[in-house]
mmCIF file of C-alpha atoms in Angstrom:
data_model
loop_
_atom_site.group_PDB
_atom_site.id
_atom_site.type_symbol
_atom_site.label_atom_id
_atom_site.label_comp_id
_atom_site.label_asym_id
_atom_site.label_seq_id
_atom_site.Cartn_x
_atom_site.Cartn_y
_atom_site.Cartn_z
ATOM 1 C CA UNK A 1 146.888 7.303 84.057
ATOM 2 C CA UNK A 2 146.510 6.575 80.380
ATOM 3 C CA UNK A 3 148.190 8.630 77.615
ATOM 4 C CA UNK A 4 147.309 8.965 73.970
ATOM 5 C CA UNK A 5 149.802 10.400 71.505
ATOM 6 C CA UNK A 6 148.757 11.988 68.238
ATOM 7 C CA UNK A 7 151.770 12.381 65.896
ATOM 8 C CA UNK A 8 151.742 14.675 62.851
ATOM 9 C CA UNK A 9 153.744 14.525 59.678
ATOM 10 C CA UNK A 10 155.748 17.601 60.538
ATOM 11 C CA UNK A 11 157.098 15.970 63.751
ATOM 12 C CA UNK A 12 154.759 17.830 66.127
ATOM 13 C CA UNK A 13 152.541 15.852 68.463
ATOM 14 C CA UNK A 14 149.647 16.164 70.867
ATOM 15 C CA UNK A 15 149.541 14.128 74.067
ATOM 16 C CA UNK A 16 146.255 13.483 75.880
ATOM 17 C CA UNK A 17 146.368 12.319 79.485
ATOM 18 C CA UNK A 18 143.385 10.596 81.086
ATOM 19 C CA UNK A 19 142.487 10.109 84.743
ATOM 20 C CA UNK A 20 141.326 6.923 86.453
ATOM 21 C CA UNK A 21 137.750 7.632 85.275
ATOM 22 C CA UNK A 22 139.066 7.817 81.678
ATOM 23 C CA UNK A 23 138.386 11.538 81.401
ATOM 24 C CA UNK A 24 140.889 13.768 79.596
ATOM 25 C CA UNK A 25 142.721 15.703 82.304
ATOM 26 C CA UNK A 26 145.483 17.309 80.198
ATOM 27 C CA UNK A 27 146.148 17.989 76.549
ATOM 28 C CA UNK A 28 149.659 19.157 75.599
ATOM 29 C CA UNK A 29 151.123 20.042 72.221
ATOM 30 C CA UNK A 30 154.803 19.658 71.436
ATOM 31 C CA UNK A 31 157.115 20.971 68.751
ATOM 32 C CA UNK A 32 159.043 18.596 66.468
ATOM 33 C CA UNK A 33 162.075 19.043 68.772
ATOM 34 C CA UNK A 34 160.020 17.813 71.753
ATOM 35 C CA UNK A 35 159.643 21.245 73.386
ATOM 36 C CA UNK A 36 156.240 21.971 74.879
ATOM 37 C CA UNK A 37 154.179 24.506 72.926
ATOM 38 C CA UNK A 38 151.111 24.805 75.134
ATOM 39 C CA UNK A 39 148.732 22.792 77.304
ATOM 40 C CA UNK A 40 145.174 22.650 78.628
ATOM 41 C CA UNK A 41 144.307 21.212 82.042
ATOM 42 C CA UNK A 42 140.729 19.916 82.503
ATOM 43 C CA UNK A 43 139.116 20.137 85.970
ATOM 44 C CA UNK A 44 135.996 18.204 86.998
ATOM 45 C CA UNK A 45 133.502 18.599 89.840
ATOM 46 C CA UNK A 46 132.390 15.774 92.174
ATOM 47 C CA UNK A 47 129.762 14.693 89.602
ATOM 48 C CA UNK A 48 132.412 14.293 86.881
ATOM 49 C CA UNK A 49 131.368 17.407 84.949
ATOM 50 C CA UNK A 50 134.172 19.394 83.263
ATOM 51 C CA UNK A 51 133.754 22.769 84.997
ATOM 52 C CA UNK A 52 137.076 24.440 84.169
ATOM 53 C CA UNK A 53 139.802 24.479 81.507
ATOM 54 C CA UNK A 54 143.107 26.185 82.143
ATOM 55 C CA UNK A 55 145.173 27.111 79.058
ATOM 56 C CA UNK A 56 148.930 27.479 79.663
ATOM 57 C CA UNK A 57 151.814 28.525 77.451
ATOM 58 C CA UNK A 58 155.116 26.668 77.166
ATOM 59 C CA UNK A 59 156.391 28.167 80.453
ATOM 60 C CA UNK A 60 153.294 27.078 82.371
ATOM 61 C CA UNK A 61 151.924 30.609 82.643
ATOM 62 C CA UNK A 62 148.114 30.735 82.544
ATOM 63 C CA UNK A 63 146.856 32.266 79.253
ATOM 64 C CA UNK A 64 143.176 31.848 80.028
ATOM 65 C CA UNK A 65 140.835 30.084 82.436
ATOM 66 C CA UNK A 66 137.530 28.928 80.990
ATOM 67 C CA UNK A 67 134.737 28.257 83.454
ATOM 68 C CA UNK A 68 131.851 26.006 82.350
ATOM 69 C CA UNK A 69 128.413 25.200 83.660
ATOM 70 C CA UNK A 70 126.990 21.646 83.859
ATOM 71 C CA UNK A 71 125.818 21.890 80.231
ATOM 72 C CA UNK A 72 129.284 22.870 79.026
ATOM 73 C CA UNK A 73 128.433 26.507 78.297
ATOM 74 C CA UNK A 74 131.206 28.985 78.975
ATOM 75 C CA UNK A 75 130.175 31.118 81.944
ATOM 76 C CA UNK A 76 132.275 34.181 81.223
ATOM 77 C CA UNK A 77 131.698 34.412 77.484
ATOM 78 C CA UNK A 78 130.036 37.370 75.749
ATOM 79 C CA UNK A 79 126.942 35.678 74.236
ATOM 80 C CA UNK A 80 126.558 38.151 71.427
ATOM 81 C CA UNK A 81 130.118 39.053 70.642
ATOM 82 C CA UNK A 82 132.471 37.710 68.023
ATOM 83 C CA UNK A 83 134.731 34.779 68.770
ATOM 84 C CA UNK A 84 138.409 35.599 68.890
ATOM 85 C CA UNK A 85 140.620 32.578 68.524
ATOM 86 C CA UNK A 86 144.274 31.772 68.469
ATOM 87 C CA UNK A 87 146.013 28.442 67.948
ATOM 88 C CA UNK A 88 147.743 27.107 71.063
ATOM 89 C CA UNK A 89 151.159 27.748 69.557
ATOM 90 C CA UNK A 90 150.191 31.313 68.723
ATOM 91 C CA UNK A 91 150.972 30.928 65.023
ATOM 92 C CA UNK A 92 147.376 31.526 63.796
ATOM 93 C CA UNK A 93 144.580 33.776 65.025
ATOM 94 C CA UNK A 94 141.285 35.170 63.884
ATOM 95 C CA UNK A 95 137.906 36.613 64.702
ATOM 96 C CA UNK A 96 134.673 35.045 63.477
ATOM 97 C CA UNK A 97 130.987 35.447 64.033
ATOM 98 C CA UNK A 98 129.737 33.282 66.911
ATOM 99 C CA UNK A 99 128.975 29.764 65.717
ATOM 100 C CA UNK A 100 130.953 30.185 62.513
ATOM 101 C CA UNK A 101 134.535 29.871 63.800
ATOM 102 C CA UNK A 102 136.981 28.881 61.061
ATOM 103 C CA UNK A 103 140.276 27.064 61.473
ATOM 104 C CA UNK A 104 141.953 25.206 58.681
ATOM 105 C CA UNK A 105 143.347 21.593 58.845
ATOM 106 C CA UNK A 106 146.824 23.059 58.430
ATOM 107 C CA UNK A 107 146.337 25.205 61.579
ATOM 108 C CA UNK A 108 145.162 22.102 63.390
ATOM 109 C CA UNK A 109 148.291 20.223 62.422
ATOM 110 C CA UNK A 110 147.161 18.385 59.214
ATOM 111 C CA UNK A 111 146.821 14.633 59.040
ATOM 112 C CA UNK A 112 147.312 12.787 62.301
ATOM 113 C CA UNK A 113 148.575 9.353 63.364
ATOM 114 C CA UNK A 114 146.792 8.295 66.581
ATOM 115 C CA UNK A 115 148.615 6.058 69.052
ATOM 116 C CA UNK A 116 147.668 5.040 72.580
ATOM 117 C CA UNK A 117 150.101 4.116 75.321
#
């Protein structure tokens, strides 16, 4: 399994884990003190299509499960409704018209330093 670490200037980091087929299987965000903030597990079908994403909080509790079709379209989404979003750490949230979601670079963690291991 390969890991890629993205370190930010404020000490936080994002770790991406890849499976043997080099597909992302987990994305986890950590606070500057090393404590887990949240994670996303990626699940694939036999054809290698990402069919499910499970969002978890720092305790491992499931926040949301996103099911996807073969084209990557969310199966349980309201196609006409607004998009409600929240950063994984829960520090930012909003509601935008579908297709016009807004999130600032600061909410995404600012400048990043990418490192593979």
